[in-house]
Amino acid sequence: MIKFFLMVNKQGQTRLSRYYEHVEIHKRTMLEAEVIKHCLSRSKDQCSFIEYKDFKLVYRQYAALFVVVGINETENEMAVYELIHNFVEVLDKYFSRVVSETSNLLQNISSLSKLWLL
Amino acid sequence: MPAPIRLRELIRTIRTARTQAEEREMIQKECAAIRSSFREEDNTYRCRNVAKLLYMHMLGYPAHFGQLECLKLIASQKFTDKRIGYLGAMLLLDERQDVHLLMTNCIKNDLNHSTQYVQGLALCTLGCMGSSEMCRDLAGEVEKLLKTSNSYLRKKAALCAVHVIRKVPELMEMFLPATKNLLNEKNHGVLHTSVVLLTEMCERSPDMLAHFRKVSANCNLVPQLVRILKNLIMSGYSPEHDVSGISDPFLQVRILRLLRILGRNDDDSSEAMNDILAQVATNTETSKNVGNAILYETVLTIMDIKSESGLRVLAINILGRFLLNNDKNIRYVALTSLLKTVQTDHNAVQRHRSTIVDCLKDLDVSIKRRAMELSFALVNGNNVRGMMKELLYFLDSCEPEFKADCASGIFLAAEKYAPSKRWHIDTIMRVLTTAGSYVRDDAVPNLIQLITNSVEMHAYTVQRLYKAILGDYSQQPLVQVASWCIGEYGDLLVSGQCEEEEPIQVTEDEVLDILESVLISNMSASVTRGYALTAIMKLSTRFTCTVNRIKKVVSIYGSSIDVELQQRAVEYNALFKKYDHMRPALLERMPVMEKATTNGPTEIVQTNGETEPAVLETKPPPTGLQPTSQANDLLDLLGGNDVAPVIPTAPSSKPASAGGELLDLLGDLNLPGSPVSAPAPQISQPPFLLDGLSSQHLFNDIAAGIPSITAYSKNGLKIDFTFERSNTNPSVTVITIQASNSTELDMTDFVFQAAVPKTFQLQLLSPSSSVIPAFNSGTITQVIKVLNPQKQQLRMRIKLTYNHKGSAMQDLAEVNNFPPQSWQ
């Protein structure tokens, strides 16, 4: 089961977050900060699956943006990895030039809600 | 009031903030504006404001005042309003807030709306945050939508149904008829969600699982799934489902997972799947990650169902191929799945052992961890030496967070498969010296026990340990073990006899030097100091020329600030002065300890046998030296009493330590090596210890009625003994004492202690409480187990301490009136 889905930039600012379980607000920010810390400390040729507390993080880096998904043990990690890529591709198609324009695209109100509903 | 700014502007402004404080300020200003706008009930801009609120919520600021606004938006007729409203509901509301119930009616109406998008929105929201009441109310609507012909809606309805089932499992049967036709769809979206729905049903309820498994006219799930999967693999390129050359891999993975659940422990289903699994395994292209993801799922499925052996071998070979792949992700999943299969297919995995061991040297932390766990699982009698070498090397170089696990793993493996005692001891020494400070606490007692057991290695061991701490005595476990050994076998060390290794020349003074430096050093923990002091004391019987020096050291610590050390030092001093005749006997070599069997919940406090009662009477001063060792966790047992009863030193269901002549009234002769074996496993089970009393009969085959006796009756305190004996184990007698109080005031802090003559062994379990209420209105119960192997007449000396009428009372008594049936 996917626990959460985050898009965070290199400076640690959350661009998008979607939690599928209830998590307190202040805990969310802490969680996001820790997660990004873990992801930033990895080098390029290390594997994309990190074990964090009691779930796994699957992350993928696209230029300055990290897409991180938290899953529990029942999920196939590689399938989730592919899912992330698929998601980014869809975003790309839909909004064109996702990575460099994440900030701009998120300013568009309709796209923000569409992003969530996707 | 000017029109509120758009979300875009807001985001832009927030981006310009340079510090956290600036950002907070901007957000607060905006929040205030939004709040006043809400108060004015402004319909036109509400959706804009809520959108901004959602953005701020995502950044981590509180936004609960927007919840009602979301509801209002949902109720409006405009689609854009509804959309934002539902989005807000999904993000801000959940079943914890009572407000969400107001949504139920809106959702119900929207589920029947004419526009499919509105219906879709409602389904989404329900599927996201519906509480159980909402789900119950709306399940019927969802079920209806599951049967429509509109695939957009069917897809969403299926997902919503998954959520409903999660929240309210009883409604599962309602969705059953609808699932029959779900798999006949062409639309992959619907297929995917239906498979999810079926998976959820099968996971939740074994009845459903059985229903889906059987092949009948109504429902032949497995063949259907196989057919779908086959189509997916065989079909040509279809642009809408293609991901890197493979057709809809997500659906394939889902179907494989459902097949796994269906085939688990079921032969028929597994047989139906064998072909397709083999086909998927061989035909999938592995050059891209997508293919590997599918292969991974296939391997997991093959391992889980009752597949034929050819298929299993195929699976393990795939995993082996993964291991050799350069991509880290793939190696990681391979290691993970190998770990799962190593129990069942041990030999097959052994073939890949060398690759796995190579992974230990990988840079990646996750891979290292997996490789380490897998390596431990693969150690067996044949490869233990080689593996150990690798693992020790790994221990040297790995990160600190691994060291503890690795050390424990090495100990376990060494214990199970050690080819020789010397090798075992060498390995342990190596671990202690490299990762000494990370070793778990229970390793020390285990190690000590191991050393005592290998009698012929004593000289060698003590010599090596001595050399190890000569250089560096900062690693606590190492120092503890070393001090204990030096204390026990110091004479062997000094006499310089050692067959295994080159003997070193050590004088008694040098040995004492090192022990003293451990005592003085700031790096030593208090426990370690205790070990060192006791070791020095033991040496007083083993060494001949330095006894005076030892006496001096011991007397210095008589005024140490550390209470534990002080107590020991004072007691040892007493040993030198008044009880010098007993000293050699007391400090004799430890006998071989049996491995402690971890006892169940009712074990623990043990009072030891004692010598003649005559000795007891004349020794008041040492008794004044309680309370017992704080270091001993057993203190906590007796319901948190502050007055700790005399907890004995040696664990005793084994031959009592130090030659079996411990005087327990000497307070706490806490030979540090000794609380070792038994308390160690016991200390690790603290939760069980306080479970009070089991009032049931402790034996199933109780010997028939033994009369109970009144053991003590004085000053209003009465203590009754009732007996139980087992037919199968006639040397054990279980005595249950009941203490009652006939005075007008309660007796508090009641502690019952008992001692028996030397030939018996006594075990005192924890009492039910420490307060005896007045006027006989309640009793304290406590269980005593007495082991009487020689069937001698039972005698017991009891000591009672309690507080009554504001003063502390204490009494000693002897119980002689045991009925013959209790011990014969």
CSV table of N, CA, C and O in Angstrom, one decimal, chain A residues 1 13-18 22 24-25 28-29 32 42 45-51 56 60 73-79 81-83 86 102-104 106-110 112-114 116-117, chain B residues 7-8 11-12 15 51 54-55 57-62 83-84 87 90-91 94 96 121 128 166 243 250 253-254 257 289-290 292-293 296-297 328-330 332-333 363-367 369-370:
chain,number,residue,atom,x,y,z
A,1,MET,N,0.8,-1.2,0.0
A,1,MET,CA,0.0,0.0,0.0
A,1,MET,C,0.9,1.2,0.0
A,1,MET,O,1.8,1.3,0.8
A,13,GLN,N,11.9,22.1,-0.2
A,13,GLN,CA,10.5,22.7,-0.2
A,13,GLN,C,9.6,21.7,-0.9
A,13,GLN,O,9.9,21.2,-2.0
A,14,THR,N,8.5,21.5,-0.3
A,14,THR,CA,7.5,20.5,-0.8
A,14,THR,C,6.8,21.1,-1.9
A,14,THR,O,6.1,22.2,-1.8
A,15,ARG,N,6.8,20.5,-3.1
A,15,ARG,CA,6.0,21.0,-4.2
A,15,ARG,C,4.7,20.3,-4.3
A,15,ARG,O,3.7,20.9,-4.7
A,16,LEU,N,4.6,19.1,-3.8
A,16,LEU,CA,3.3,18.4,-3.9
A,16,LEU,C,3.4,17.3,-2.8
A,16,LEU,O,4.4,16.6,-2.7
A,17,SER,N,2.3,17.2,-2.1
A,17,SER,CA,2.3,16.1,-1.1
A,17,SER,C,0.9,15.5,-1.1
A,17,SER,O,-0.1,16.2,-1.1
A,18,ARG,N,0.8,14.2,-1.0
A,18,ARG,CA,-0.4,13.5,-0.9
A,18,ARG,C,-0.3,12.3,0.0
A,18,ARG,O,0.5,11.4,-0.2
A,22,HIS,N,-3.7,9.1,7.7
A,22,HIS,CA,-3.7,10.3,8.4
A,22,HIS,C,-2.4,10.5,9.1
A,22,HIS,O,-2.0,9.7,9.9
A,24,GLU,N,-0.3,13.7,11.3
A,24,GLU,CA,-0.5,15.1,11.9
A,24,GLU,C,0.3,16.1,11.0
A,24,GLU,O,1.3,15.8,10.5
A,25,ILE,N,-0.2,17.3,11.0
A,25,ILE,CA,0.4,18.3,10.2
A,25,ILE,C,1.9,18.6,10.5
A,25,ILE,O,2.7,18.6,9.6
A,28,ARG,N,4.0,15.9,9.4
A,28,ARG,CA,4.3,15.9,7.9
A,28,ARG,C,5.5,16.6,7.5
A,28,ARG,O,6.3,16.1,6.8
A,29,THR,N,5.6,17.8,8.1
A,29,THR,CA,6.8,18.6,7.7
A,29,THR,C,8.1,17.9,8.2
A,29,THR,O,9.1,17.9,7.4
A,32,GLU,N,8.8,15.1,5.8
A,32,GLU,CA,9.3,15.5,4.5
A,32,GLU,C,10.7,15.9,4.6
A,32,GLU,O,11.5,15.6,3.8
A,42,ARG,N,22.1,10.3,-0.9
A,42,ARG,CA,22.5,9.2,-1.7
A,42,ARG,C,23.2,9.6,-2.9
A,42,ARG,O,22.9,10.7,-3.5
A,45,ASP,N,24.8,6.2,-8.0
A,45,ASP,CA,24.7,4.8,-8.3
A,45,ASP,C,24.3,4.0,-7.1
A,45,ASP,O,24.6,2.8,-7.0
A,46,GLN,N,23.6,4.6,-6.2
A,46,GLN,CA,23.1,3.8,-5.1
A,46,GLN,C,21.6,3.4,-5.4
A,46,GLN,O,21.0,4.1,-6.2
A,47,CYS,N,21.2,2.4,-4.8
A,47,CYS,CA,19.9,1.9,-5.2
A,47,CYS,C,18.7,2.9,-4.7
A,47,CYS,O,18.9,3.6,-3.7
A,48,SER,N,17.6,2.8,-5.4
A,48,SER,CA,16.6,3.8,-5.1
A,48,SER,C,15.7,3.4,-4.0
A,48,SER,O,14.6,4.1,-3.8
A,49,PHE,N,16.0,2.4,-3.3
A,49,PHE,CA,15.0,2.0,-2.2
A,49,PHE,C,15.7,2.2,-0.9
A,49,PHE,O,16.8,1.6,-0.6
A,50,ILE,N,15.1,2.9,0.0
A,50,ILE,CA,15.7,3.2,1.3
A,50,ILE,C,14.7,2.6,2.3
A,50,ILE,O,13.5,2.8,2.2
A,51,GLU,N,15.3,2.0,3.3
A,51,GLU,CA,14.4,1.6,4.4
A,51,GLU,C,14.4,2.6,5.5
A,51,GLU,O,15.4,3.0,6.0
A,56,LYS,N,9.2,1.6,3.3
A,56,LYS,CA,10.3,1.8,2.4
A,56,LYS,C,10.0,3.1,1.6
A,56,LYS,O,8.9,3.4,1.3
A,60,ARG,N,13.0,8.9,-6.9
A,60,ARG,CA,13.6,9.0,-8.2
A,60,ARG,C,13.9,10.5,-8.4
A,60,ARG,O,13.0,11.3,-8.1
A,73,GLU,N,5.4,-3.2,3.0
A,73,GLU,CA,6.1,-4.3,2.4
A,73,GLU,C,5.4,-5.0,1.3
A,73,GLU,O,5.9,-5.9,0.6
A,74,THR,N,4.0,-4.8,1.3
A,74,THR,CA,3.3,-5.6,0.3
A,74,THR,C,3.5,-5.2,-1.1
A,74,THR,O,3.1,-5.9,-2.0
A,75,GLU,N,4.0,-4.0,-1.3
A,75,GLU,CA,4.2,-3.5,-2.7
A,75,GLU,C,5.4,-4.0,-3.3
A,75,GLU,O,6.5,-4.2,-2.7
A,76,ASN,N,5.3,-4.1,-4.6
A,76,ASN,CA,6.5,-4.5,-5.5
A,76,ASN,C,7.3,-3.2,-5.7
A,76,ASN,O,6.8,-2.3,-6.4
A,77,GLU,N,8.5,-3.1,-5.2
A,77,GLU,CA,9.2,-1.8,-5.2
A,77,GLU,C,9.5,-1.4,-6.6
A,77,GLU,O,9.5,-0.2,-7.0
A,78,MET,N,9.8,-2.4,-7.5
A,78,MET,CA,10.2,-2.0,-8.8
A,78,MET,C,9.0,-1.5,-9.6
A,78,MET,O,9.1,-0.6,-10.4
A,79,ALA,N,7.8,-2.1,-9.3
A,79,ALA,CA,6.6,-1.6,-10.0
A,79,ALA,C,6.3,-0.1,-9.6
A,79,ALA,O,5.9,0.7,-10.4
A,81,TYR,N,8.5,2.0,-8.7
A,81,TYR,CA,9.6,2.8,-9.4
A,81,TYR,C,9.1,3.2,-10.8
A,81,TYR,O,9.2,4.3,-11.2
A,82,GLU,N,8.5,2.2,-11.4
A,82,GLU,CA,8.0,2.4,-12.8
A,82,GLU,C,6.8,3.4,-12.7
A,82,GLU,O,6.6,4.2,-13.6
A,83,LEU,N,6.0,3.2,-11.7
A,83,LEU,CA,4.8,4.0,-11.5
A,83,LEU,C,5.3,5.5,-11.4
A,83,LEU,O,4.6,6.4,-12.0
A,86,ASN,N,6.1,6.7,-14.8
A,86,ASN,CA,4.9,6.8,-15.6
A,86,ASN,C,4.2,8.1,-15.2
A,86,ASN,O,3.8,8.9,-16.1
A,102,THR,N,8.1,23.0,-12.8
A,102,THR,CA,7.2,22.6,-11.7
A,102,THR,C,6.7,23.8,-10.9
A,102,THR,O,5.5,23.8,-10.5
A,103,SER,N,7.5,24.7,-10.7
A,103,SER,CA,7.0,25.9,-10.0
A,103,SER,C,6.0,26.6,-10.7
A,103,SER,O,4.9,26.9,-10.2
A,104,ASN,N,6.2,26.8,-12.0
A,104,ASN,CA,5.2,27.6,-12.8
A,104,ASN,C,3.9,26.8,-12.9
A,104,ASN,O,2.8,27.3,-12.8
A,106,LEU,N,2.6,24.7,-11.0
A,106,LEU,CA,1.8,24.6,-9.8
A,106,LEU,C,1.1,25.9,-9.5
A,106,LEU,O,0.3,26.0,-8.6
A,107,GLN,N,1.5,27.0,-10.2
A,107,GLN,CA,0.8,28.2,-9.9
A,107,GLN,C,-0.5,28.2,-10.6
A,107,GLN,O,-1.4,29.0,-10.3
A,108,ASN,N,-0.7,27.3,-11.5
A,108,ASN,CA,-2.0,27.3,-12.2
A,108,ASN,C,-3.0,26.5,-11.3
A,108,ASN,O,-2.8,25.3,-11.0
A,109,ILE,N,-4.0,27.2,-10.9
A,109,ILE,CA,-4.9,26.6,-9.9
A,109,ILE,C,-5.6,25.3,-10.5
A,109,ILE,O,-5.7,24.3,-9.8
A,110,SER,N,-6.0,25.4,-11.7
A,110,SER,CA,-6.6,24.2,-12.2
A,110,SER,C,-5.7,23.0,-12.3
A,110,SER,O,-6.0,21.9,-12.0
A,112,LEU,N,-3.3,22.5,-10.4
A,112,LEU,CA,-3.0,21.9,-9.1
A,112,LEU,C,-4.0,20.9,-8.6
A,112,LEU,O,-3.7,19.8,-8.2
A,113,SER,N,-5.3,21.3,-8.9
A,113,SER,CA,-6.3,20.3,-8.5
A,113,SER,C,-6.3,19.1,-9.4
A,113,SER,O,-6.5,18.0,-8.9
A,114,LYS,N,-6.0,19.4,-10.7
A,114,LYS,CA,-5.9,18.2,-11.6
A,114,LYS,C,-4.8,17.3,-11.1
A,114,LYS,O,-4.9,16.1,-11.2
A,116,TRP,N,-3.8,16.8,-8.1
A,116,TRP,CA,-4.2,16.0,-7.0
A,116,TRP,C,-5.1,14.9,-7.5
A,116,TRP,O,-5.0,13.8,-7.0
A,117,LEU,N,-6.0,15.3,-8.4
A,117,LEU,CA,-7.0,14.3,-8.7
A,117,LEU,C,-6.4,13.2,-9.6
A,117,LEU,O,-7.0,12.1,-9.7
B,7,LEU,N,-4.5,32.1,-6.8
B,7,LEU,CA,-3.5,31.1,-6.2
B,7,LEU,C,-2.1,31.4,-6.8
B,7,LEU,O,-1.1,31.3,-6.2
B,8,ARG,N,-2.1,31.6,-8.1
B,8,ARG,CA,-0.9,31.8,-8.8
B,8,ARG,C,0.0,32.9,-8.2
B,8,ARG,O,1.2,32.8,-7.9
B,11,ILE,N,1.3,31.9,-4.8
B,11,ILE,CA,2.5,31.0,-4.9
B,11,ILE,C,3.7,31.9,-5.2
B,11,ILE,O,4.8,31.7,-4.7
B,12,ARG,N,3.5,32.8,-6.1
B,12,ARG,CA,4.6,33.6,-6.5
B,12,ARG,C,5.1,34.5,-5.3
B,12,ARG,O,6.3,34.6,-5.1
B,15,ARG,N,7.0,32.4,-2.9
B,15,ARG,CA,8.3,32.0,-3.4
B,15,ARG,C,9.4,33.1,-3.1
B,15,ARG,O,10.5,32.8,-2.9
B,51,ALA,N,-8.9,27.2,-2.5
B,51,ALA,CA,-7.7,26.7,-3.2
B,51,ALA,C,-6.4,27.2,-2.6
B,51,ALA,O,-5.4,26.4,-2.3
B,54,LEU,N,-5.8,25.4,0.6
B,54,LEU,CA,-5.3,24.0,0.4
B,54,LEU,C,-3.7,24.1,0.1
B,54,LEU,O,-3.0,23.2,0.6
B,55,TYR,N,-3.3,25.1,-0.6
B,55,TYR,CA,-1.9,25.2,-0.9
B,55,TYR,C,-1.2,25.4,0.4
B,55,TYR,O,-0.1,24.8,0.7
B,57,HIS,N,-2.1,24.6,3.4
B,57,HIS,CA,-2.2,23.4,4.2
B,57,HIS,C,-1.1,22.4,3.7
B,57,HIS,O,-0.4,21.8,4.5
B,58,MET,N,-0.8,22.4,2.4
B,58,MET,CA,0.2,21.5,1.9
B,58,MET,C,1.6,21.9,2.4
B,58,MET,O,2.4,21.1,2.6
B,59,LEU,N,1.8,23.2,2.6
B,59,LEU,CA,3.0,23.7,3.1
B,59,LEU,C,3.2,23.4,4.6
B,59,LEU,O,4.3,23.5,5.1
B,60,GLY,N,2.1,23.0,5.2
B,60,GLY,CA,2.2,22.7,6.6
B,60,GLY,C,1.6,23.6,7.6
B,60,GLY,O,1.8,23.5,8.8
B,61,TYR,N,0.7,24.5,7.1
B,61,TYR,CA,0.1,25.4,8.1
B,61,TYR,C,-1.3,25.0,8.4
B,61,TYR,O,-2.0,24.4,7.5
B,62,PRO,N,-1.8,25.3,9.5
B,62,PRO,CA,-3.2,24.8,9.9
B,62,PRO,C,-4.2,25.4,9.0
B,62,PRO,O,-4.2,26.6,8.8
B,83,ARG,N,-15.6,20.9,-7.7
B,83,ARG,CA,-14.3,20.2,-7.8
B,83,ARG,C,-13.3,20.6,-6.6
B,83,ARG,O,-12.7,19.8,-6.0
B,84,ILE,N,-13.3,21.9,-6.4
B,84,ILE,CA,-12.4,22.4,-5.3
B,84,ILE,C,-12.9,21.9,-4.0
B,84,ILE,O,-12.2,21.5,-3.1
B,87,LEU,N,-12.0,18.3,-3.5
B,87,LEU,CA,-10.6,18.2,-3.2
B,87,LEU,C,-10.3,18.7,-1.8
B,87,LEU,O,-9.5,18.0,-1.1
B,90,MET,N,-11.2,16.0,0.6
B,90,MET,CA,-10.3,14.9,0.6
B,90,MET,C,-9.1,15.2,1.4
B,90,MET,O,-8.5,14.4,2.1
B,91,LEU,N,-8.6,16.5,1.3
B,91,LEU,CA,-7.4,16.8,2.0
B,91,LEU,C,-7.5,17.3,3.4
B,91,LEU,O,-6.7,17.0,4.2
B,94,ASP,N,-11.3,14.3,7.6
B,94,ASP,CA,-11.3,12.8,7.6
B,94,ASP,C,-12.2,12.4,8.7
B,94,ASP,O,-12.9,13.3,9.3
B,96,ARG,N,-12.1,11.9,11.6
B,96,ARG,CA,-12.0,12.4,13.0
B,96,ARG,C,-12.9,13.6,13.2
B,96,ARG,O,-13.3,13.9,14.4
B,121,LEU,N,-16.3,12.5,-9.2
B,121,LEU,CA,-15.7,13.3,-8.1
B,121,LEU,C,-16.2,12.7,-6.8
B,121,LEU,O,-15.5,12.5,-5.8
B,128,CYS,N,-11.8,8.1,-0.8
B,128,CYS,CA,-10.6,8.6,-0.1
B,128,CYS,C,-10.8,8.7,1.4
B,128,CYS,O,-9.9,8.3,2.1
B,166,ARG,N,-12.6,-2.0,3.0
B,166,ARG,CA,-11.6,-1.8,4.0
B,166,ARG,C,-12.2,-1.3,5.3
B,166,ARG,O,-11.9,-1.7,6.4
B,243,VAL,N,4.4,0.6,-22.1
B,243,VAL,CA,5.5,1.3,-21.3
B,243,VAL,C,6.8,0.6,-21.7
B,243,VAL,O,7.0,-0.6,-21.3
B,250,PHE,N,1.7,-2.6,-15.3
B,250,PHE,CA,1.0,-2.4,-14.0
B,250,PHE,C,-0.1,-3.5,-13.9
B,250,PHE,O,-0.2,-4.1,-12.8
B,253,VAL,N,1.5,-6.9,-13.3
B,253,VAL,CA,2.0,-7.1,-11.9
B,253,VAL,C,0.8,-7.4,-11.0
B,253,VAL,O,0.8,-8.2,-10.1
B,254,ARG,N,-0.3,-6.6,-11.2
B,254,ARG,CA,-1.5,-6.8,-10.3
B,254,ARG,C,-2.0,-8.2,-10.5
B,254,ARG,O,-2.4,-8.9,-9.5
B,257,ARG,N,0.0,-10.7,-8.8
B,257,ARG,CA,-0.2,-10.7,-7.3
B,257,ARG,C,-1.5,-11.4,-6.9
B,257,ARG,O,-1.5,-12.2,-6.0
B,289,ASN,N,13.9,-1.8,-17.0
B,289,ASN,CA,13.5,-2.0,-15.7
B,289,ASN,C,12.1,-2.5,-15.6
B,289,ASN,O,11.8,-3.3,-14.7
B,290,VAL,N,11.3,-2.2,-16.5
B,290,VAL,CA,9.9,-2.6,-16.5
B,290,VAL,C,9.8,-4.1,-16.5
B,290,VAL,O,9.1,-4.8,-15.8
B,292,ASN,N,12.1,-6.1,-15.6
B,292,ASN,CA,12.6,-6.7,-14.4
B,292,ASN,C,11.5,-6.6,-13.3
B,292,ASN,O,11.4,-7.5,-12.4
B,293,ALA,N,10.7,-5.6,-13.3
B,293,ALA,CA,9.7,-5.5,-12.3
B,293,ALA,C,8.7,-6.6,-12.4
B,293,ALA,O,8.3,-7.2,-11.4
B,296,TYR,N,10.3,-9.8,-11.2
B,296,TYR,CA,10.4,-9.8,-9.8
B,296,TYR,C,9.0,-10.3,-9.2
B,296,TYR,O,9.0,-11.2,-8.3
B,297,GLU,N,7.9,-9.8,-9.7
B,297,GLU,CA,6.7,-10.2,-9.2
B,297,GLU,C,6.4,-11.7,-9.5
B,297,GLU,O,5.9,-12.4,-8.7
B,328,LYS,N,21.7,-1.3,-9.2
B,328,LYS,CA,21.6,-1.5,-7.8
B,328,LYS,C,20.2,-2.0,-7.4
B,328,LYS,O,20.0,-2.8,-6.5
B,329,ASN,N,19.2,-1.3,-8.0
B,329,ASN,CA,17.8,-1.6,-7.6
B,329,ASN,C,17.5,-3.1,-7.8
B,329,ASN,O,16.9,-3.7,-7.0
B,330,ILE,N,18.0,-3.6,-8.9
B,330,ILE,CA,17.7,-5.0,-9.2
B,330,ILE,C,18.4,-5.9,-8.2
B,330,ILE,O,17.9,-6.9,-7.7
B,332,TYR,N,19.1,-5.2,-5.2
B,332,TYR,CA,18.5,-5.1,-3.9
B,332,TYR,C,17.2,-6.0,-3.9
B,332,TYR,O,17.0,-6.7,-2.9
B,333,VAL,N,16.4,-5.9,-4.9
B,333,VAL,CA,15.2,-6.8,-4.9
B,333,VAL,C,15.6,-8.2,-4.9
B,333,VAL,O,14.9,-9.1,-4.3
B,363,LEU,N,28.8,-0.5,-1.9
B,363,LEU,CA,28.8,0.8,-1.2
B,363,LEU,C,27.5,1.2,-0.6
B,363,LEU,O,27.4,2.0,0.3
B,364,ASP,N,26.5,0.5,-1.2
B,364,ASP,CA,25.1,1.0,-0.8
B,364,ASP,C,24.7,0.4,0.5
B,364,ASP,O,24.8,-0.8,0.7
B,365,VAL,N,24.1,1.2,1.3
B,365,VAL,CA,23.7,0.8,2.6
B,365,VAL,C,22.6,-0.3,2.6
B,365,VAL,O,22.7,-1.3,3.3
B,366,SER,N,21.6,0.0,1.8
B,366,SER,CA,20.5,-1.0,1.8
B,366,SER,C,21.0,-2.4,1.3
B,366,SER,O,20.6,-3.4,1.9
B,367,ILE,N,21.8,-2.3,0.3
B,367,ILE,CA,22.3,-3.6,-0.2
B,367,ILE,C,23.2,-4.3,0.8
B,367,ILE,O,23.1,-5.5,1.0
B,369,ARG,N,23.0,-4.2,4.0
B,369,ARG,CA,22.1,-4.8,5.1
B,369,ARG,C,21.5,-6.1,4.6
B,369,ARG,O,21.5,-7.1,5.3
B,370,ARG,N,21.0,-6.0,3.4
B,370,ARG,CA,20.3,-7.3,2.9
B,370,ARG,C,21.3,-8.4,2.8
B,370,ARG,O,21.1,-9.5,3.1
